[in-house]
Amino acid sequence: MTVSWARALHKASPLARIVPVALLVRRLPAANRRLCTSARAAQELQFSQLSPEDQATLTEERAADAVDVCIVGGGPAGLATAIKLKTLDNEQGNGDLRVVVLEKAGDFGAHIVSGAVLEPRALTELFPDSELTNETGGIPLPPDLVTKVTKDSMKFLTQEYAYPLPEPPQMANHGKNFIVSLNNVVKYLSEQAEELGVELYPGISVSELVYNTDGSVRGVATQDMGIARDGSPKDSFERGMEFHSRVTVLAEGCHGSLSKQAISKYNLRQNSEVQTYGLGIKEVWEVKPENFEKGYVGHTMGYPLSTAEYGGGFMYHFGDGLVAVGLVIGLDYANPYISPYQEFQKMKLHPYYSNVLEGGKCISYAARALNEGGYQSIPQLYFPGGVLVGCSAGFVNVPKVKGTHTAIKSGIVAAESIFEQIKDLDAVDESLFEDPDYTPVLLESYAKAFEQSWAYEELYNVRNVRPSFNGPLGFLGGLAHSGLSTMITNGSEPWTLSHHSSDSAATKEAKHFTPIDYPKPDGKLTFDLLTSVSRTGTYHDEDEPCHLRIPDQDYRKHAELSYPKYKGVEQRFCPAGVYEYVEDEAEPLGVKFQINSQNCIHCKTCDIKVPTQDIDWAVPEGGDGPKYYMS
């Protein structure tokens, strides 16, 4: 097989991974090229209104490259898949498998958000012979990246007081788990993957799945670069390219745009319930030495949330005087006047938190949606030509307040199944996909293997905790039932509770509620939204198409559908100030809806929560978005 320029350059120099991908691959013969302009994208970019010259530029043939495995998303699950695959290939194969990871962030880890307290089990399986495990006392990561948990605490907060709560055994971290900055951990994992021979391409947004004639997934197409807001190509225009692969691994994280497409096209939820989500909002603080207790892990329930909302706060002391503080709120809340961001700011004023943070300095802010559906919401994990891993499928253990270890485990299991199916096949090249007898890889073995794993058993055992809070007995009933499940039956109860329909459908009309008057920020403990967004390092080119898409980009129509009923819910659920309703007497409703897409921190909340379900989060240009620090 002729080795592509991409592979040759990658092997020659680690700098290859930062060169624009379209410059790294060979052009395919004309007979093998594919024209991949979708009707929807053409409409959204006002394609029909462009000049013939611009239309020709936008529809020029894409370059393509054939690889063995293409992984979309460079988070813990995607990198674990890549690391395990190349480890198996180097140890049991010939070492020639091409494993590619495409990551939309400009640097690996820059879009990663988590608490995070890591359980080391999955990482230990990924790096079984690491000397770092002994150095850290139990986890195969560099000692400067981890802080071993020394104390656990669980509190129920009222407006002024904090009362101790019994801690479920699943939440016990003392002496065995580790506090980390997950974006730093992901940077480390990317380095390990590259050393093994994985091809890493950061700053590459993947915009669509590419299909074979039989409907199976052939691979993916990357986003065009250098398109102006009106849809015309700029001088910097660079056509996207395609990666064709035996197996496409979707590891995009929670509510990924390609994962949505695959789940819908292949009806992967036909035997599972709808996914339900939470929104996690987090800050990292440098605190005064006398307020720092290294290794302390605290979780809270109650204030500032009412018994009608599911969620809780956390505070983790790690590193050299750093404290991660955050709030997770279930996105199935009914009251459209609730602002998760403002609830988080209000939470920090409680003495439990303020006594630690006062006199300190906030150095980082981040927010991200997370899966909460657990066992009931696991979709079919495979489809013709690909698989779902990590939070693309949804493996968060809600009672543990952890999902990284289960995400990594899913990547390990997927890699083992993929390797078994492709290890004895001929070298991959483009002619493979043009062969009329080509049969796509179908990885049912991955789903079966995951069902036999400890991660699946773990999720099954806590399956009734999250949905118990949606029952007729509300918060107190949920607390009682979750206590039963976590402390007595350990998941052996002979019933499985169901989730509600969807988080967007759970939102009720504003007429049933009273507007909430949140306290003004003091600039010391609490901050206005734009100050927080400035701490994310977020950047989007203002002269590019809006990646937050509504039908025909008709803002007035969206306002007519949403505002009379929900009174601006979009500007409250968004933790980045993307959506606004601005007073405007010229508008029929007296307000004008606008989207400040340059503020977007890629949390996906809008796509999940908007009651009208007419906002579609699509990928912007590669490298856009936040540049998180210590998140």
XYZ file of C-alpha atoms in Angstrom:
631
model
C 0.000 0.000 0.000
C 1.211 3.522 -0.744
C 1.762 5.351 2.524
C -0.083 8.671 2.618
C 1.716 11.966 3.167
C -0.162 12.321 6.450
C 1.328 9.152 7.828
C 4.799 9.817 6.506
C 4.921 13.302 7.998
C 3.458 12.062 11.277
C 6.201 9.472 11.631
C 8.867 11.947 10.586
C 8.066 14.652 13.113
C 5.689 15.271 16.024
C 5.121 18.710 14.471
C 3.062 16.976 11.805
C 0.051 16.879 14.066
C -0.284 20.670 14.058
C -0.044 21.079 10.266
C -3.441 21.666 8.552
C -4.741 18.208 7.759
C -5.750 19.062 4.209
C -2.044 19.644 3.468
C -1.032 16.275 4.857
C -2.941 13.906 2.573
C -2.671 12.830 -0.993
C -5.434 13.648 -3.445
C -7.363 10.593 -4.516
C -7.872 9.745 -8.187
C -10.883 11.554 -9.617
C -12.884 8.325 -9.794
C -12.572 7.903 -6.046
C -13.411 11.450 -5.028
C -16.739 12.209 -3.425
C -18.791 15.384 -3.588
C -20.113 15.961 -0.067
C -22.128 19.156 -0.048
C -25.280 18.490 1.954
C -28.560 20.162 1.069
C -29.002 21.307 4.646
C -25.577 22.934 4.856
C -26.124 24.591 1.473
C -29.373 26.083 2.693
C -27.908 27.226 6.011
C -25.023 28.966 4.313
C -27.253 30.603 1.742
C -25.508 28.585 -0.906
C -28.000 29.383 -3.639
C -27.352 33.112 -3.263
C -23.615 32.830 -3.817
C -21.820 33.472 -7.082
C -21.059 30.522 -9.368
C -17.372 30.967 -8.561
C -17.994 30.737 -4.797
C -20.276 27.751 -5.293
C -17.561 25.982 -7.256
C -15.002 26.701 -4.532
C -17.270 25.346 -1.802
C -18.049 22.161 -3.715
C -14.565 21.271 -4.923
C -13.612 17.653 -4.406
C -12.430 16.813 -0.951
C -9.154 15.117 -0.238
C -9.517 11.788 1.525
C -7.308 9.456 3.505
C -7.902 5.809 4.400
C -7.081 4.703 7.948
C -7.844 1.688 10.083
C -9.581 3.469 12.957
C -10.732 7.079 13.128
C -11.593 8.396 16.594
C -13.634 11.600 16.825
C -12.898 13.306 20.140
C -9.717 13.476 22.190
C -11.118 13.176 25.690
C -10.494 10.349 28.182
C -12.596 7.778 26.292
C -11.224 8.565 22.838
C -7.609 8.620 23.970
C -8.084 5.440 26.009
C -9.426 3.733 22.885
C -6.433 4.913 20.885
C -3.872 3.986 23.553
C -5.267 0.480 24.044
C -5.525 -0.121 20.288
C -1.953 0.854 19.581
C -0.703 -1.036 22.624
C -2.365 -4.208 21.312
C -1.133 -3.515 17.796
C 2.455 -2.961 18.944
C 2.457 -6.014 21.219
C 0.341 -8.518 19.267
C 0.171 -7.127 15.747
C 2.685 -5.701 13.301
C 2.443 -2.159 14.654
C 1.132 -0.785 11.347
C -2.479 -0.049 12.275
C -3.310 3.556 11.533
C -5.212 5.011 14.477
C -6.198 8.662 14.094
C -7.689 10.973 16.750
C -9.438 14.165 15.593
C -10.007 16.789 18.305
C -11.860 20.076 17.750
C -10.028 21.925 20.549
C -6.855 23.732 19.584
C -4.940 21.677 22.173
C -5.775 18.355 23.770
C -7.601 19.010 27.042
C -8.649 22.578 26.205
C -12.363 21.643 26.064
C -12.346 19.213 28.990
C -14.351 19.957 32.144
C -14.867 17.784 35.197
C -14.834 18.021 38.994
C -12.741 15.857 39.106
C -12.119 13.019 41.516
C -10.670 10.040 39.668
C -11.112 6.412 40.553
C -7.897 4.738 39.305
C -9.251 1.319 38.321
C -9.633 1.939 34.585
C -6.367 3.867 34.256
C -4.569 1.036 36.015
C -5.966 -1.358 33.422
C -4.830 0.991 30.655
C -1.288 1.304 32.071
C -0.832 -1.935 34.055
C 2.958 -1.727 34.227
C 3.360 1.950 35.007
C 5.936 2.825 37.641
C 3.900 5.935 38.420
C 1.355 3.840 40.295
C 3.854 3.241 43.100
C 5.052 6.849 43.090
C 1.538 8.239 43.566
C 0.240 5.558 45.867
C -2.265 4.073 43.482
C -2.742 5.797 40.103
C -0.596 5.667 36.933
C -0.315 9.432 36.450
C 2.561 11.834 37.157
C 2.629 12.811 40.865
C 2.357 16.526 40.069
C -1.047 15.919 38.411
C -2.759 14.164 41.324
C -3.749 14.766 44.938
C -4.816 11.771 46.989
C -8.095 12.239 48.844
C -7.551 12.537 52.607
C -11.051 13.407 53.815
C -14.670 13.044 52.650
C -17.605 15.167 53.687
C -21.312 15.179 52.805
C -23.512 18.079 53.948
C -27.099 19.202 53.612
C -27.251 22.982 53.350
C -29.943 25.341 54.495
C -29.567 29.035 53.786
C -27.257 29.503 56.785
C -26.254 26.106 58.133
C -24.604 22.867 57.013
C -25.783 19.559 58.473
C -23.835 16.308 58.077
C -25.403 13.580 55.973
C -24.537 9.869 55.899
C -22.316 9.231 52.926
C -23.232 6.441 50.507
C -20.369 3.936 50.193
C -20.189 4.694 46.456
C -19.088 8.241 47.297
C -16.246 7.230 49.590
C -12.955 8.572 48.222
C -10.644 8.726 51.247
C -7.318 6.988 50.732
C -8.119 5.491 47.333
C -9.184 8.158 44.817
C -7.438 11.245 43.472
C -8.328 14.884 42.808
C -7.116 16.099 39.420
C -7.493 18.742 36.776
C -8.956 16.544 34.059
C -7.794 18.782 31.241
C -4.206 18.266 32.479
C -4.789 14.518 32.642
C -6.025 14.545 29.051
C -2.889 16.414 27.946
C -0.829 13.658 29.546
C -2.895 10.920 27.876
C -2.409 12.578 24.487
C 1.362 12.467 25.006
C 1.199 8.754 25.836
C -0.926 8.086 22.756
C 1.520 9.891 20.486
C 4.474 7.925 21.880
C 2.663 4.721 20.925
C 2.191 5.879 17.330
C -1.312 7.283 17.396
C -1.821 10.110 14.893
C -3.183 13.132 16.757
C -4.787 16.088 14.997
C -5.991 18.865 17.311
C -7.850 21.889 15.984
C -9.930 19.728 13.615
C -13.727 19.938 13.814
C -15.607 16.994 12.342
C -18.862 18.113 10.781
C -20.527 15.047 9.293
C -20.571 11.296 8.931
C -19.759 9.882 5.500
C -21.678 6.826 4.324
C -21.145 3.863 2.033
C -23.770 3.043 -0.575
C -25.308 0.442 1.753
C -25.884 3.094 4.449
C -23.021 2.035 6.705
C -20.539 4.588 7.990
C -17.480 4.973 5.790
C -15.885 7.648 7.936
C -16.133 11.339 8.654
C -15.690 14.703 6.968
C -13.966 17.619 8.645
C -15.329 21.146 8.723
C -14.399 23.595 5.984
C -12.211 26.444 7.226
C -12.353 30.086 6.186
C -16.048 30.593 5.417
C -17.543 34.035 6.041
C -20.714 34.633 7.993
C -22.709 34.991 4.759
C -21.520 31.574 3.589
C -18.968 32.774 1.043
C -15.381 31.465 1.001
C -12.792 33.884 2.379
C -9.224 34.213 1.125
C -8.246 31.800 3.905
C -10.733 29.144 2.724
C -9.578 25.550 3.097
C -11.799 22.666 2.067
C -12.420 19.990 4.651
C -11.294 16.451 4.041
C -12.530 12.942 4.665
C -11.111 10.162 6.794
C -12.359 6.791 5.610
C -11.892 4.010 8.126
C -12.781 0.425 8.903
C -14.112 1.649 12.256
C -15.276 5.121 13.245
C -15.244 5.681 17.007
C -17.484 8.487 18.272
C -15.944 9.809 21.486
C -17.268 13.368 21.331
C -18.450 13.593 24.915
C -21.931 14.415 26.132
C -24.504 15.104 23.380
C -22.003 15.058 20.535
C -23.227 16.313 17.167
C -22.170 13.206 15.211
C -23.402 10.918 17.972
C -26.825 12.538 17.673
C -26.793 11.764 13.955
C -25.774 8.129 14.430
C -28.243 7.519 17.251
C -31.058 8.909 15.110
C -30.111 7.296 11.791
C -29.620 3.820 13.229
C -32.340 4.082 15.907
C -29.844 3.194 18.606
C -32.302 4.094 21.380
C -34.974 1.650 20.306
C -34.301 -0.477 23.406
C -33.293 2.251 25.861
C -34.821 5.296 27.475
C -34.193 8.888 26.514
C -31.003 10.409 27.906
C -31.327 12.918 30.747
C -28.671 15.496 31.540
C -27.182 17.815 34.101
C -25.224 21.032 33.758
C -21.961 21.298 35.673
C -20.558 24.756 36.417
C -17.119 25.066 37.958
C -14.519 27.543 39.123
C -10.941 26.993 40.276
C -9.653 29.242 43.061
C -6.320 29.989 44.663
C -7.214 30.213 48.356
C -5.449 31.514 51.453
C -3.140 28.925 53.076
C -5.169 28.870 56.295
C -8.298 27.927 54.284
C -6.645 25.111 52.371
C -6.982 21.458 53.418
C -5.137 19.385 50.846
C -7.028 16.277 49.778
C -10.403 17.417 51.162
C -13.464 16.351 49.115
C -16.812 17.878 50.037
C -20.258 17.406 48.497
C -23.445 19.256 49.360
C -27.167 18.924 48.742
C -29.941 21.410 49.407
C -29.299 25.155 49.243
C -29.365 26.986 46.903
C -31.614 24.518 45.064
C -35.167 23.877 46.177
C -36.590 20.387 46.624
C -38.024 20.701 43.092
C -34.560 20.584 41.494
C -32.048 17.754 41.446
C -28.416 18.603 41.989
C -25.684 19.497 44.420
C -22.413 21.295 44.995
C -18.825 20.195 45.415
C -15.537 21.518 46.743
C -12.203 19.776 46.177
C -8.848 20.935 47.627
C -5.924 19.894 45.437
C -2.484 20.794 44.175
C -0.750 23.744 45.798
C -3.491 25.803 47.398
C -6.128 25.209 44.708
C -9.824 24.611 45.306
C -12.300 23.446 42.657
C -15.829 24.553 43.517
C -18.917 23.819 41.469
C -22.593 23.062 41.131
C -24.324 20.364 39.094
C -28.025 20.848 38.411
C -30.273 18.398 36.596
C -31.593 19.920 33.382
C -35.028 18.474 34.042
C -35.956 21.466 36.223
C -39.388 22.925 35.449
C -39.045 26.611 36.342
C -37.838 28.618 33.301
C -36.764 31.484 35.575
C -33.990 29.390 37.122
C -30.470 30.376 36.101
C -27.979 27.599 36.884
C -25.155 30.140 36.689
C -26.813 32.443 39.221
C -27.645 29.501 41.488
C -23.943 28.652 41.486
C -22.977 32.221 42.350
C -25.526 32.214 45.173
C -24.175 28.897 46.479
C -20.718 30.398 46.987
C -22.180 32.898 49.476
C -23.092 30.074 51.862
C -20.647 29.955 54.819
C -19.640 26.385 53.932
C -18.124 27.724 50.713
C -17.452 31.380 51.490
C -15.322 30.562 54.544
C -12.893 28.796 52.202
C -13.038 31.167 49.228
C -12.917 34.549 50.996
C -9.627 36.305 50.394
C -8.825 33.986 47.501
C -8.654 34.525 43.754
C -10.760 32.891 41.056
C -8.433 31.788 38.233
C -10.652 29.657 36.002
C -14.267 29.083 34.965
C -15.880 26.300 32.937
C -19.242 24.660 32.268
C -20.399 21.511 30.485
C -23.488 19.353 30.165
C -23.147 15.794 31.487
C -25.103 12.577 31.099
C -27.262 11.515 34.042
C -29.417 8.791 32.495
C -27.095 5.955 33.461
C -28.031 2.329 32.849
C -31.535 2.967 31.501
C -30.281 5.406 28.869
C -27.392 3.404 27.386
C -28.105 3.182 23.648
C -26.994 0.382 21.371
C -23.234 0.889 21.387
C -22.471 -0.135 17.813
C -23.712 0.677 14.323
C -22.535 -0.411 10.858
C -18.962 0.828 10.662
C -18.649 2.367 14.111
C -19.143 2.494 17.872
C -20.001 4.914 20.675
C -17.657 5.243 23.666
C -17.564 7.386 26.794
C -20.107 10.136 27.247
C -21.196 9.833 23.613
C -23.060 6.840 25.017
C -23.461 8.095 28.589
C -21.679 6.167 31.344
C -21.687 8.627 34.264
C -22.237 7.042 37.677
C -24.404 9.770 39.228
C -24.247 8.602 42.881
C -20.452 8.413 42.643
C -20.308 11.819 40.935
C -17.853 10.197 38.525
C -17.784 9.218 34.882
C -14.171 9.304 33.755
C -13.313 5.805 34.972
C -16.327 4.245 33.215
C -15.632 6.266 30.049
C -12.037 5.014 29.962
C -13.221 1.460 30.560
C -15.594 1.696 27.592
C -12.663 2.812 25.436
C -10.558 -0.128 26.602
C -13.343 -2.617 25.870
C -14.021 -1.043 22.471
C -10.327 -1.185 21.540
C -10.064 -4.856 22.455
C -13.117 -5.698 20.344
C -11.926 -3.601 17.391
C -8.458 -5.154 17.456
C -9.856 -8.684 17.444
C -11.927 -7.927 14.343
C -9.331 -6.099 12.265
C -5.954 -7.508 13.357
C -5.802 -10.131 10.580
C -7.235 -7.995 7.767
C -5.231 -6.671 4.850
C -3.734 -3.220 4.998
C -6.373 -0.556 4.475
C -6.451 1.690 1.414
C -9.104 3.634 -0.475
C -9.835 0.816 -2.904
C -11.227 -1.187 0.000
C -14.256 1.085 0.285
C -14.928 1.030 -3.463
C -15.012 -2.790 -3.534
C -18.627 -3.885 -4.147
C -18.046 -6.848 -1.824
C -16.849 -4.646 1.048
C -18.590 -5.529 4.296
C -18.554 -2.928 7.061
C -17.313 -3.911 10.500
C -20.193 -4.597 12.896
C -18.988 -4.577 16.494
C -21.741 -6.329 18.373
C -18.893 -8.000 20.271
C -18.099 -4.625 21.884
C -21.614 -4.262 23.264
C -21.561 -7.808 24.612
C -18.137 -7.348 26.178
C -19.177 -4.087 27.830
C -22.212 -5.834 29.319
C -19.790 -8.260 30.969
C -17.586 -5.491 32.375
C -17.408 -4.050 35.884
C -18.471 -0.665 34.468
C -21.810 -2.046 33.276
C -22.385 -3.803 36.599
C -21.570 -0.577 38.427
C -24.133 1.387 36.429
C -26.761 -1.322 36.872
C -26.347 -1.322 40.640
C -27.139 2.415 40.908
C -29.765 2.512 38.151
C -32.593 3.589 40.458
C -30.878 6.479 42.241
C -31.293 9.323 39.739
C -34.855 8.489 38.554
C -36.077 8.054 42.144
C -35.981 11.851 42.529
C -38.521 12.216 39.715
C -41.141 10.128 41.517
C -44.372 11.292 43.122
C -42.689 11.643 46.545
C -40.215 14.197 45.200
C -36.947 15.049 46.933
C -37.606 13.251 50.225
C -38.822 10.143 48.426
C -35.768 10.204 46.199
C -33.480 10.597 49.200
C -35.099 7.599 50.900
C -35.037 5.418 47.807
C -31.448 6.309 46.921
C -30.443 5.465 50.490
C -32.095 2.080 50.097
C -30.340 1.436 46.767
C -26.855 2.580 47.800
C -26.669 1.442 51.420
C -28.882 -1.637 51.698
C -29.852 -3.407 48.466
C -26.812 -2.315 46.396
C -28.920 -2.459 43.259
C -30.527 -5.860 43.908
C -34.048 -4.399 44.135
C -36.274 -6.241 41.599
C -37.435 -3.088 39.809
C -35.990 -0.495 37.493
C -37.390 3.022 37.641
C -37.870 5.075 34.493
C -36.780 8.573 33.546
C -39.118 11.317 32.373
C -39.570 12.015 28.651
C -36.836 14.641 28.079
C -35.267 17.605 29.845
C -36.706 20.045 27.323
C -40.220 18.672 27.832
C -39.839 19.030 31.608
C -39.689 22.820 31.255
C -43.030 24.404 32.155
C -44.463 27.710 31.030
C -43.405 30.834 32.893
C -46.970 31.688 33.880
C -46.760 29.020 36.579
C -43.781 30.675 38.308
C -42.525 33.949 39.731
C -39.369 35.606 38.349
C -36.315 35.095 40.563
C -34.415 38.125 41.832
C -30.816 36.971 42.091
C -28.308 39.029 44.131
C -25.975 41.323 42.234
C -22.359 40.106 41.960
C -19.908 41.529 44.463
C -16.804 41.012 42.295
C -15.106 39.130 45.128
C -16.988 35.872 45.647
C -19.590 36.266 42.922
C -19.134 37.519 39.374
C -21.144 38.712 36.426
C -21.448 36.272 33.564
C -19.161 38.029 31.102
C -16.361 38.211 33.683
C -16.612 34.454 34.075
C -16.672 33.874 30.317
C -13.512 35.964 29.997
C -11.788 33.403 32.235
C -12.482 30.614 29.709
C -10.258 32.048 26.972
C -13.093 31.486 24.489
C -12.618 32.632 20.911
C -14.684 32.336 17.736
C -14.083 34.315 14.571
C -16.998 36.750 14.341
C -16.912 36.425 10.554
C -17.882 32.769 10.352
C -21.297 31.081 10.106
C -23.155 30.810 13.392
C -22.709 27.266 14.683
C -25.842 27.574 16.844
C -28.434 26.873 14.225
C -32.145 27.554 14.200
C -34.435 26.998 11.192
C -33.437 29.475 8.462
C -31.585 31.441 11.186
C -34.918 33.226 11.659
C -34.480 34.829 15.081
C -37.902 36.479 15.062
C -39.651 33.175 14.397
C -37.781 31.524 17.248
C -38.776 34.367 19.581
C -42.413 33.992 18.541
C -42.307 30.293 19.403
C -40.429 30.606 22.681
C -40.696 33.971 24.377
C -44.459 34.212 25.056
C -44.381 30.881 26.910
C -40.946 30.757 28.523
C -40.018 34.458 28.918
C -36.390 34.177 27.874
C -35.423 30.771 29.264
C -32.494 30.641 26.788
C -30.660 33.566 28.368
C -30.980 31.928 31.777
C -29.999 28.316 31.082
C -26.927 29.331 29.068
C -23.826 29.627 31.315
C -21.977 31.830 28.819
C -24.267 34.710 27.800
C -24.792 33.380 24.284
C -28.539 34.023 24.109
C -30.223 37.356 24.740
C -33.628 38.960 24.496
C -33.054 42.681 24.028
C -35.863 45.202 24.432
C -36.833 46.521 21.001
C -40.094 48.395 20.387
C -39.826 47.706 16.665
C -40.296 43.975 17.277
C -43.816 42.488 17.535
C -43.016 41.004 20.961
C -41.180 44.096 22.205
C -37.948 42.078 22.409
C -35.362 40.974 19.869
C -33.740 37.562 20.113
C -30.029 37.387 19.347
C -27.279 34.779 19.467
C -23.799 35.818 20.585
C -22.106 32.717 19.224
C -18.632 34.114 19.912
C -19.325 33.537 23.650
C -20.148 29.840 23.252
C -18.151 27.520 25.528
C -19.477 24.345 23.856
C -21.470 23.140 26.864
C -24.392 21.857 24.669
C -27.026 22.986 27.207
C -29.032 24.915 24.607
C -29.413 21.902 22.323
C -30.630 19.834 25.267
C -32.810 22.221 27.281
C -34.535 24.616 24.863
C -38.269 23.751 25.088
C -38.887 24.446 21.392
C -36.092 22.040 20.415
C -35.140 24.190 17.448
C -31.537 25.002 18.404
C -29.007 22.643 16.869
C -25.446 22.852 18.200
C -23.062 22.198 15.293
C -19.281 22.334 15.272
C -17.634 25.691 14.529
C -14.233 25.943 12.877
C -11.520 23.773 14.372
C -9.659 25.360 17.255
C -12.579 27.623 18.202
C -14.157 27.646 21.633
C -12.745 27.730 25.151
C -9.158 27.249 26.236
C -9.791 25.905 29.694
C -7.205 26.133 32.445
C -7.070 23.634 35.342
C -10.643 22.588 34.538
